[in-house]
Amino acid sequence: MRKHLLLSTAVVALCATLSGAALADVAATLSGSYASDTNGGGDNLWSANGSLTGHVDDNWGLEVTGGYHNTSDSGGNLDIWNAGGSVFWSGVQGRLAGTVNYYSTSQSGIGYHVTTYGGGGEWYSAPNLTVAVKGGGDTASASGFGFSGSDTGAYVGGMLEWYLVPDLALSGMVDYVDQSGVHVTSETAKLEWLFSETMPVSVYGGYQHADASSGAFGVSGDIFFVGLKFYVNGDGPTALVDRQRNGSLGYIAQAPVLGVPD
């Protein structure tokens, strides 16, 4: 309960900061998704994510995010909560952002926490093409039964997003994480379709392959994911490309803790 209250307080505080900053051009997203492995392991991940984004002047803005995730396998269930915030600069050709994200969960009396901190940027290299990069570090900690410990890691990633038409986007992402000597590389393909510009709900799905290694030991896995996303931005009917470029920071503000994009 304490961690739930902590995350709720963080979200409320960030929302108050956003409100006090006299936000203009406010945008919001709400999404839900499901991911499952394709190797017969029975791993499942259900997620709900939300964001609130707005400008404090013509170029500078703030964003607050939060989410709940439930992962299950043959060993049981795990609830994961997250909250985060970003400061960003936006221009005609792209955006730059600095972001902090916090994840919390517990199992068998032990609490696990991950705080990530990093930056990212996206460049609108053409009307139908976005190039994005991000990178940063993290601190992971565990505590319980009278002990505690922590470790640090780092991540880096890149994305290309191509709008086949203004309401249909195909993206490819490559992400790398180094945590406690464990190296994880993932490649993700995602397709998103905004099927109504007036009732702005999109459907998305994709596939991800990941390889993890530590010394001479290595494993790999594959997942597929599907989801729905609701956009609140734009004046009247607005295309997906405009909702994404003028709304939530998306990929450049997401930490690769869970691995699945929303």
PDB file of C-alpha atoms in Angstrom:
ATOM      1  CA  MET A   1       0.000   0.000   0.000  1.00  0.00           C
ATOM      2  CA  ARG A   2       2.807   2.424   0.833  1.00  0.00           C
ATOM      3  CA  LYS A   3       4.337   2.222  -2.652  1.00  0.00           C
ATOM      4  CA  HIS A   4       0.895   2.760  -4.225  1.00  0.00           C
ATOM      5  CA  LEU A   5       0.437   5.920  -2.140  1.00  0.00           C
ATOM      6  CA  LEU A   6       3.955   7.067  -3.049  1.00  0.00           C
ATOM      7  CA  LEU A   7       3.290   6.747  -6.772  1.00  0.00           C
ATOM      8  CA  SER A   8      -0.132   8.390  -6.455  1.00  0.00           C
ATOM      9  CA  THR A   9       1.445  11.298  -4.566  1.00  0.00           C
ATOM     10  CA  ALA A  10       4.120  11.683  -7.246  1.00  0.00           C
ATOM     11  CA  VAL A  11       1.498  11.825  -9.996  1.00  0.00           C
ATOM     12  CA  VAL A  12      -0.621  14.353  -8.082  1.00  0.00           C
ATOM     13  CA  ALA A  13       2.437  16.516  -7.393  1.00  0.00           C
ATOM     14  CA  LEU A  14       3.487  16.498 -11.042  1.00  0.00           C
ATOM     15  CA  CYS A  15      -0.057  17.292 -12.150  1.00  0.00           C
ATOM     16  CA  ALA A  16      -0.101  20.220  -9.721  1.00  0.00           C
ATOM     17  CA  THR A  17       3.177  21.439 -11.184  1.00  0.00           C
ATOM     18  CA  LEU A  18       1.742  21.215 -14.673  1.00  0.00           C
ATOM     19  CA  SER A  19      -1.402  23.085 -13.625  1.00  0.00           C
ATOM     20  CA  GLY A  20       0.574  25.792 -11.846  1.00  0.00           C
ATOM     21  CA  ALA A  21       2.707  26.348 -14.916  1.00  0.00           C
ATOM     22  CA  ALA A  22      -0.293  27.618 -16.902  1.00  0.00           C
ATOM     23  CA  LEU A  23      -0.137  24.950 -19.568  1.00  0.00           C
ATOM     24  CA  ALA A  24      -1.244  25.638 -23.111  1.00  0.00           C
ATOM     25  CA  ASP A  25      -1.990  23.145 -25.872  1.00  0.00           C
ATOM     26  CA  VAL A  26      -2.704  20.367 -23.369  1.00  0.00           C
ATOM     27  CA  ALA A  27      -2.731  16.815 -24.734  1.00  0.00           C
ATOM     28  CA  ALA A  28      -3.404  13.449 -23.120  1.00  0.00           C
ATOM     29  CA  THR A  29      -3.258   9.760 -23.995  1.00  0.00           C
ATOM     30  CA  LEU A  30      -4.688   6.626 -22.412  1.00  0.00           C
ATOM     31  CA  SER A  31      -3.713   3.162 -23.612  1.00  0.00           C
ATOM     32  CA  GLY A  32      -4.191  -0.492 -22.751  1.00  0.00           C
ATOM     33  CA  SER A  33      -2.201  -3.413 -24.131  1.00  0.00           C
ATOM     34  CA  TYR A  34      -1.541  -7.134 -23.894  1.00  0.00           C
ATOM     35  CA  ALA A  35       1.743  -8.911 -24.615  1.00  0.00           C
ATOM     36  CA  SER A  36       2.547 -12.627 -24.702  1.00  0.00           C
ATOM     37  CA  ASP A  37       5.597 -14.716 -25.513  1.00  0.00           C
ATOM     38  CA  THR A  38       5.505 -16.834 -28.665  1.00  0.00           C
ATOM     39  CA  ASN A  39       7.667 -19.636 -27.303  1.00  0.00           C
ATOM     40  CA  GLY A  40       5.026 -21.442 -25.250  1.00  0.00           C
ATOM     41  CA  GLY A  41       6.305 -20.179 -21.893  1.00  0.00           C
ATOM     42  CA  GLY A  42       2.943 -18.808 -20.809  1.00  0.00           C
ATOM     43  CA  ASP A  43       4.282 -15.319 -19.967  1.00  0.00           C
ATOM     44  CA  ASN A  44       1.680 -12.535 -20.185  1.00  0.00           C
ATOM     45  CA  LEU A  45       1.822  -8.778 -19.604  1.00  0.00           C
ATOM     46  CA  TRP A  46      -1.261  -6.561 -19.258  1.00  0.00           C
ATOM     47  CA  SER A  47      -0.614  -2.803 -19.176  1.00  0.00           C
ATOM     48  CA  ALA A  48      -2.502   0.475 -18.756  1.00  0.00           C
ATOM     49  CA  ASN A  49      -0.644   3.751 -19.401  1.00  0.00           C
ATOM     50  CA  GLY A  50      -1.566   7.422 -19.362  1.00  0.00           C
ATOM     51  CA  SER A  51       0.137  10.731 -20.097  1.00  0.00           C
ATOM     52  CA  LEU A  52      -0.596  14.446 -19.763  1.00  0.00           C
ATOM     53  CA  THR A  53       1.450  16.838 -21.886  1.00  0.00           C
ATOM     54  CA  GLY A  54       1.435  20.605 -22.344  1.00  0.00           C
ATOM     55  CA  HIS A  55       3.481  23.710 -23.145  1.00  0.00           C
ATOM     56  CA  VAL A  56       4.433  26.455 -20.702  1.00  0.00           C
ATOM     57  CA  ASP A  57       5.388  28.731 -23.615  1.00  0.00           C
ATOM     58  CA  ASP A  58       5.841  28.438 -27.379  1.00  0.00           C
ATOM     59  CA  ASN A  59       8.715  25.950 -27.140  1.00  0.00           C
ATOM     60  CA  TRP A  60       9.027  24.541 -23.614  1.00  0.00           C
ATOM     61  CA  GLY A  61       6.706  21.996 -22.072  1.00  0.00           C
ATOM     62  CA  LEU A  62       6.149  19.410 -19.334  1.00  0.00           C
ATOM     63  CA  GLU A  63       4.790  15.877 -19.316  1.00  0.00           C
ATOM     64  CA  VAL A  64       3.627  13.526 -16.569  1.00  0.00           C
ATOM     65  CA  THR A  65       3.048   9.790 -17.070  1.00  0.00           C
ATOM     66  CA  GLY A  66       1.805   6.861 -15.026  1.00  0.00           C
ATOM     67  CA  GLY A  67       0.900   3.222 -15.474  1.00  0.00           C
ATOM     68  CA  TYR A  68      -0.064  -0.139 -14.007  1.00  0.00           C
ATOM     69  CA  HIS A  69       1.172  -3.497 -15.302  1.00  0.00           C
ATOM     70  CA  ASN A  70       0.451  -7.110 -14.382  1.00  0.00           C
ATOM     71  CA  THR A  71       2.782  -9.872 -15.494  1.00  0.00           C
ATOM     72  CA  SER A  72       2.053 -13.555 -15.006  1.00  0.00           C
ATOM     73  CA  ASP A  73       3.722 -16.877 -15.722  1.00  0.00           C
ATOM     74  CA  SER A  74       3.811 -20.359 -14.227  1.00  0.00           C
ATOM     75  CA  GLY A  75       5.419 -18.892 -11.093  1.00  0.00           C
ATOM     76  CA  GLY A  76       2.584 -16.473 -10.299  1.00  0.00           C
ATOM     77  CA  ASN A  77       1.631 -12.819 -10.766  1.00  0.00           C
ATOM     78  CA  LEU A  78       3.483  -9.544 -10.299  1.00  0.00           C
ATOM     79  CA  ASP A  79       2.010  -6.022 -10.110  1.00  0.00           C
ATOM     80  CA  ILE A  80       4.219  -3.180 -11.326  1.00  0.00           C
ATOM     81  CA  TRP A  81       3.461   0.551 -10.904  1.00  0.00           C
ATOM     82  CA  ASN A  82       5.249   3.435 -12.567  1.00  0.00           C
ATOM     83  CA  ALA A  83       5.238   7.236 -12.584  1.00  0.00           C
ATOM     84  CA  GLY A  84       7.426   9.687 -14.457  1.00  0.00           C
ATOM     85  CA  GLY A  85       7.930  13.211 -15.667  1.00  0.00           C
ATOM     86  CA  SER A  86       9.690  15.049 -18.496  1.00  0.00           C
ATOM     87  CA  VAL A  87      10.810  18.538 -19.424  1.00  0.00           C
ATOM     88  CA  PHE A  88      10.978  19.076 -23.177  1.00  0.00           C
ATOM     89  CA  TRP A  89      11.715  21.586 -25.906  1.00  0.00           C
ATOM     90  CA  SER A  90       9.778  21.451 -29.166  1.00  0.00           C
ATOM     91  CA  GLY A  91      10.303  23.081 -32.516  1.00  0.00           C
ATOM     92  CA  VAL A  92       9.086  22.759 -36.082  1.00  0.00           C
ATOM     93  CA  GLN A  93      11.610  20.000 -36.897  1.00  0.00           C
ATOM     94  CA  GLY A  94      11.497  17.968 -33.677  1.00  0.00           C
ATOM     95  CA  ARG A  95      11.640  17.700 -29.879  1.00  0.00           C
ATOM     96  CA  LEU A  96      14.236  17.167 -27.136  1.00  0.00           C
ATOM     97  CA  ALA A  97      13.358  15.790 -23.690  1.00  0.00           C
ATOM     98  CA  GLY A  98      14.883  15.012 -20.308  1.00  0.00           C
ATOM     99  CA  THR A  99      12.978  12.327 -18.372  1.00  0.00           C
ATOM    100  CA  VAL A 100      12.873  10.564 -14.996  1.00  0.00           C
ATOM    101  CA  ASN A 101      10.815   7.360 -14.530  1.00  0.00           C
ATOM    102  CA  TYR A 102      10.189   5.290 -11.402  1.00  0.00           C
ATOM    103  CA  TYR A 103       9.017   1.649 -11.271  1.00  0.00           C
ATOM    104  CA  SER A 104       8.003  -0.261  -8.148  1.00  0.00           C
ATOM    105  CA  THR A 105       6.909  -3.817  -7.334  1.00  0.00           C
ATOM    106  CA  SER A 106       7.221  -6.387  -4.558  1.00  0.00           C
ATOM    107  CA  GLN A 107       7.263 -10.156  -4.250  1.00  0.00           C
ATOM    108  CA  SER A 108       7.548 -12.472  -1.250  1.00  0.00           C
ATOM    109  CA  GLY A 109       8.194  -9.548   1.096  1.00  0.00           C
ATOM    110  CA  ILE A 110      10.971  -8.017  -1.022  1.00  0.00           C
ATOM    111  CA  GLY A 111      10.488  -4.655  -2.712  1.00  0.00           C
ATOM    112  CA  TYR A 112      12.051  -3.920  -6.082  1.00  0.00           C
ATOM    113  CA  HIS A 113      12.495  -0.378  -7.399  1.00  0.00           C
ATOM    114  CA  VAL A 114      14.002   1.047 -10.582  1.00  0.00           C
ATOM    115  CA  THR A 115      14.628   4.749 -11.242  1.00  0.00           C
ATOM    116  CA  THR A 116      15.674   5.716 -14.753  1.00  0.00           C
ATOM    117  CA  TYR A 117      17.033   9.073 -15.880  1.00  0.00           C
ATOM    118  CA  GLY A 118      17.906  10.053 -19.406  1.00  0.00           C
ATOM    119  CA  GLY A 119      17.235  12.109 -22.462  1.00  0.00           C
ATOM    120  CA  GLY A 120      15.967  11.698 -25.978  1.00  0.00           C
ATOM    121  CA  GLY A 121      15.196  13.511 -29.152  1.00  0.00           C
ATOM    122  CA  GLU A 122      13.145  13.114 -32.309  1.00  0.00           C
ATOM    123  CA  TRP A 123      13.731  14.711 -35.703  1.00  0.00           C
ATOM    124  CA  TYR A 124      10.999  15.098 -38.307  1.00  0.00           C
ATOM    125  CA  SER A 125      13.297  14.471 -41.237  1.00  0.00           C
ATOM    126  CA  ALA A 126      10.377  14.405 -43.715  1.00  0.00           C
ATOM    127  CA  PRO A 127       6.618  14.967 -43.503  1.00  0.00           C
ATOM    128  CA  ASN A 128       6.161  11.190 -43.218  1.00  0.00           C
ATOM    129  CA  LEU A 129       9.368  10.146 -41.391  1.00  0.00           C
ATOM    130  CA  THR A 130      10.486  10.551 -37.753  1.00  0.00           C
ATOM    131  CA  VAL A 131      13.956   9.631 -36.481  1.00  0.00           C
ATOM    132  CA  ALA A 132      14.344   9.216 -32.706  1.00  0.00           C
ATOM    133  CA  VAL A 133      17.171   8.380 -30.279  1.00  0.00           C
ATOM    134  CA  LYS A 134      17.366   8.100 -26.487  1.00  0.00           C
ATOM    135  CA  GLY A 135      19.774   7.068 -23.761  1.00  0.00           C
ATOM    136  CA  GLY A 136      20.419   7.233 -20.042  1.00  0.00           C
ATOM    137  CA  GLY A 137      21.064   5.331 -16.856  1.00  0.00           C
ATOM    138  CA  ASP A 138      19.189   3.687 -14.026  1.00  0.00           C
ATOM    139  CA  THR A 139      19.443   2.698 -10.396  1.00  0.00           C
ATOM    140  CA  ALA A 140      17.850  -0.608  -9.400  1.00  0.00           C
ATOM    141  CA  SER A 141      17.381  -1.542  -5.736  1.00  0.00           C
ATOM    142  CA  ALA A 142      15.903  -4.326  -3.628  1.00  0.00           C
ATOM    143  CA  SER A 143      15.069  -4.360   0.082  1.00  0.00           C
ATOM    144  CA  GLY A 144      13.367  -6.577   2.620  1.00  0.00           C
ATOM    145  CA  PHE A 145      13.937  -8.852   5.595  1.00  0.00           C
ATOM    146  CA  GLY A 146      16.548  -6.480   7.003  1.00  0.00           C
ATOM    147  CA  PHE A 147      18.729  -6.153   3.914  1.00  0.00           C
ATOM    148  CA  SER A 148      19.018  -3.758   0.991  1.00  0.00           C
ATOM    149  CA  GLY A 149      21.160  -3.437  -2.112  1.00  0.00           C
ATOM    150  CA  SER A 150      21.374  -1.451  -5.319  1.00  0.00           C
ATOM    151  CA  ASP A 151      23.101  -1.415  -8.679  1.00  0.00           C
ATOM    152  CA  THR A 152      23.307   0.879 -11.680  1.00  0.00           C
ATOM    153  CA  GLY A 153      22.833   0.326 -15.386  1.00  0.00           C
ATOM    154  CA  ALA A 154      22.530   2.105 -18.706  1.00  0.00           C
ATOM    155  CA  TYR A 155      20.360   2.045 -21.814  1.00  0.00           C
ATOM    156  CA  VAL A 156      20.351   3.393 -25.362  1.00  0.00           C
ATOM    157  CA  GLY A 157      17.908   3.085 -28.231  1.00  0.00           C
ATOM    158  CA  GLY A 158      16.776   4.328 -31.611  1.00  0.00           C
ATOM    159  CA  MET A 159      13.602   4.373 -33.687  1.00  0.00           C
ATOM    160  CA  LEU A 160      12.489   5.056 -37.247  1.00  0.00           C
ATOM    161  CA  GLU A 161       8.773   5.772 -37.764  1.00  0.00           C
ATOM    162  CA  TRP A 162       7.306   5.933 -41.260  1.00  0.00           C
ATOM    163  CA  TYR A 163       3.780   7.180 -41.889  1.00  0.00           C
ATOM    164  CA  LEU A 164       2.557   5.137 -44.841  1.00  0.00           C
ATOM    165  CA  VAL A 165      -0.470   7.477 -44.825  1.00  0.00           C
ATOM    166  CA  PRO A 166      -1.182  10.202 -42.237  1.00  0.00           C
ATOM    167  CA  ASP A 167      -3.214   7.768 -40.075  1.00  0.00           C
ATOM    168  CA  LEU A 168      -1.044   4.632 -40.402  1.00  0.00           C
ATOM    169  CA  ALA A 169       2.447   4.427 -38.860  1.00  0.00           C
ATOM    170  CA  LEU A 170       5.062   1.687 -39.142  1.00  0.00           C
ATOM    171  CA  SER A 171       7.954   1.910 -36.690  1.00  0.00           C
ATOM    172  CA  GLY A 172      11.114  -0.077 -36.020  1.00  0.00           C
ATOM    173  CA  MET A 173      13.027   0.163 -32.723  1.00  0.00           C
ATOM    174  CA  VAL A 174      16.343  -1.183 -31.439  1.00  0.00           C
ATOM    175  CA  ASP A 175      17.072  -0.940 -27.693  1.00  0.00           C
ATOM    176  CA  TYR A 176      20.062  -2.012 -25.607  1.00  0.00           C
ATOM    177  CA  VAL A 177      20.270  -2.331 -21.803  1.00  0.00           C
ATOM    178  CA  ASP A 178      23.297  -3.152 -19.634  1.00  0.00           C
ATOM    179  CA  GLN A 179      22.335  -4.103 -16.067  1.00  0.00           C
ATOM    180  CA  SER A 180      24.681  -5.802 -13.586  1.00  0.00           C
ATOM    181  CA  GLY A 181      26.708  -7.365 -16.388  1.00  0.00           C
ATOM    182  CA  VAL A 182      23.613  -8.634 -18.178  1.00  0.00           C
ATOM    183  CA  HIS A 183      23.279  -7.286 -21.721  1.00  0.00           C
ATOM    184  CA  VAL A 184      19.868  -7.201 -23.391  1.00  0.00           C
ATOM    185  CA  THR A 185      19.281  -6.201 -27.020  1.00  0.00           C
ATOM    186  CA  SER A 186      15.764  -6.048 -28.465  1.00  0.00           C
ATOM    187  CA  GLU A 187      14.385  -5.348 -31.928  1.00  0.00           C
ATOM    188  CA  THR A 188      10.743  -4.281 -32.223  1.00  0.00           C
ATOM    189  CA  ALA A 189       8.383  -3.713 -35.149  1.00  0.00           C
ATOM    190  CA  LYS A 190       5.093  -1.895 -34.489  1.00  0.00           C
ATOM    191  CA  LEU A 191       2.134  -0.867 -36.657  1.00  0.00           C
ATOM    192  CA  GLU A 192      -0.422   1.705 -35.442  1.00  0.00           C
ATOM    193  CA  TRP A 193      -3.629   2.726 -37.201  1.00  0.00           C
ATOM    194  CA  LEU A 194      -5.863   5.648 -36.186  1.00  0.00           C
ATOM    195  CA  PHE A 195      -9.154   4.420 -37.594  1.00  0.00           C
ATOM    196  CA  SER A 196     -11.098   7.608 -36.805  1.00  0.00           C
ATOM    197  CA  GLU A 197      -9.752  11.172 -36.764  1.00  0.00           C
ATOM    198  CA  THR A 198     -12.939  12.456 -35.095  1.00  0.00           C
ATOM    199  CA  MET A 199     -13.108   9.696 -32.446  1.00  0.00           C
ATOM    200  CA  PRO A 200      -9.324   9.450 -31.960  1.00  0.00           C
ATOM    201  CA  VAL A 201      -8.789   5.809 -30.996  1.00  0.00           C
ATOM    202  CA  SER A 202      -5.963   3.841 -32.562  1.00  0.00           C
ATOM    203  CA  VAL A 203      -5.218   0.134 -32.609  1.00  0.00           C
ATOM    204  CA  TYR A 204      -1.627  -1.070 -32.610  1.00  0.00           C
ATOM    205  CA  GLY A 205       0.328  -4.277 -32.533  1.00  0.00           C
ATOM    206  CA  GLY A 206       3.744  -5.688 -33.155  1.00  0.00           C
ATOM    207  CA  TYR A 207       6.490  -8.190 -32.595  1.00  0.00           C
ATOM    208  CA  GLN A 208       9.670  -8.092 -30.543  1.00  0.00           C
ATOM    209  CA  HIS A 209      12.782 -10.296 -30.422  1.00  0.00           C
ATOM    210  CA  ALA A 210      15.209  -9.995 -27.493  1.00  0.00           C
ATOM    211  CA  ASP A 211      18.609 -11.511 -26.693  1.00  0.00           C
ATOM    212  CA  ALA A 212      20.099 -11.508 -23.191  1.00  0.00           C
ATOM    213  CA  SER A 213      23.641 -12.538 -22.328  1.00  0.00           C
ATOM    214  CA  SER A 214      26.005 -12.610 -19.358  1.00  0.00           C
ATOM    215  CA  GLY A 215      29.459 -13.962 -20.011  1.00  0.00           C
ATOM    216  CA  ALA A 216      29.167 -17.236 -21.932  1.00  0.00           C
ATOM    217  CA  PHE A 217      25.490 -17.675 -21.013  1.00  0.00           C
ATOM    218  CA  GLY A 218      22.739 -16.385 -23.306  1.00  0.00           C
ATOM    219  CA  VAL A 219      19.007 -16.701 -23.882  1.00  0.00           C
ATOM    220  CA  SER A 220      16.555 -15.253 -26.404  1.00  0.00           C
ATOM    221  CA  GLY A 221      12.812 -14.772 -26.624  1.00  0.00           C
ATOM    222  CA  ASP A 222      10.019 -13.428 -28.794  1.00  0.00           C
ATOM    223  CA  ILE A 223       6.751 -11.685 -27.938  1.00  0.00           C
ATOM    224  CA  PHE A 224       3.782 -10.199 -29.751  1.00  0.00           C
ATOM    225  CA  PHE A 225       1.673  -7.333 -28.423  1.00  0.00           C
ATOM    226  CA  VAL A 226      -1.612  -5.601 -29.235  1.00  0.00           C
ATOM    227  CA  GLY A 227      -3.257  -2.515 -27.781  1.00  0.00           C
ATOM    228  CA  LEU A 228      -5.645   0.418 -28.031  1.00  0.00           C
ATOM    229  CA  LYS A 229      -4.739   4.075 -27.506  1.00  0.00           C
ATOM    230  CA  PHE A 230      -7.023   7.087 -27.008  1.00  0.00           C
ATOM    231  CA  TYR A 231      -5.676  10.543 -27.973  1.00  0.00           C
ATOM    232  CA  VAL A 232      -6.917  13.866 -26.601  1.00  0.00           C
ATOM    233  CA  ASN A 233      -5.359  16.626 -28.680  1.00  0.00           C
ATOM    234  CA  GLY A 234      -5.969  18.496 -31.880  1.00  0.00           C
ATOM    235  CA  ASP A 235      -8.675  20.976 -32.832  1.00  0.00           C
ATOM    236  CA  GLY A 236     -11.281  18.906 -34.650  1.00  0.00           C
ATOM    237  CA  PRO A 237     -10.405  15.908 -36.861  1.00  0.00           C
ATOM    238  CA  THR A 238      -6.628  15.396 -36.651  1.00  0.00           C
ATOM    239  CA  ALA A 239      -4.352  12.818 -38.314  1.00  0.00           C
ATOM    240  CA  LEU A 240      -2.196  10.370 -36.354  1.00  0.00           C
ATOM    241  CA  VAL A 241       1.056  11.999 -37.488  1.00  0.00           C
ATOM    242  CA  ASP A 242      -0.056  15.362 -36.058  1.00  0.00           C
ATOM    243  CA  ARG A 243      -1.403  13.878 -32.818  1.00  0.00           C
ATOM    244  CA  GLN A 244       1.898  12.103 -32.174  1.00  0.00           C
ATOM    245  CA  ARG A 245       4.185  14.983 -33.079  1.00  0.00           C
ATOM    246  CA  ASN A 246       2.179  17.520 -31.028  1.00  0.00           C
ATOM    247  CA  GLY A 247       1.147  15.306 -28.104  1.00  0.00           C
ATOM    248  CA  SER A 248       2.753  12.676 -25.900  1.00  0.00           C
ATOM    249  CA  LEU A 249       6.548  12.355 -26.124  1.00  0.00           C
ATOM    250  CA  GLY A 250       6.135   8.624 -26.673  1.00  0.00           C
ATOM    251  CA  TYR A 251       9.294   6.639 -27.399  1.00  0.00           C
ATOM    252  CA  ILE A 252      11.864   9.270 -26.394  1.00  0.00           C
ATOM    253  CA  ALA A 253      10.451   9.463 -22.832  1.00  0.00           C
ATOM    254  CA  GLN A 254       9.869   5.722 -22.288  1.00  0.00           C
ATOM    255  CA  ALA A 255      12.393   3.702 -20.285  1.00  0.00           C
ATOM    256  CA  PRO A 256      13.055   0.155 -21.560  1.00  0.00           C
ATOM    257  CA  VAL A 257      12.266  -1.432 -18.173  1.00  0.00           C
ATOM    258  CA  LEU A 258       9.276  -3.468 -19.381  1.00  0.00           C
ATOM    259  CA  GLY A 259      10.483  -3.658 -22.968  1.00  0.00           C
ATOM    260  CA  VAL A 260       7.087  -3.296 -24.673  1.00  0.00           C
ATOM    261  CA  PRO A 261       6.156   0.062 -26.285  1.00  0.00           C
ATOM    262  CA  ASP A 262       2.686   1.514 -25.661  1.00  0.00           C
TER     263      ASP A 262
END
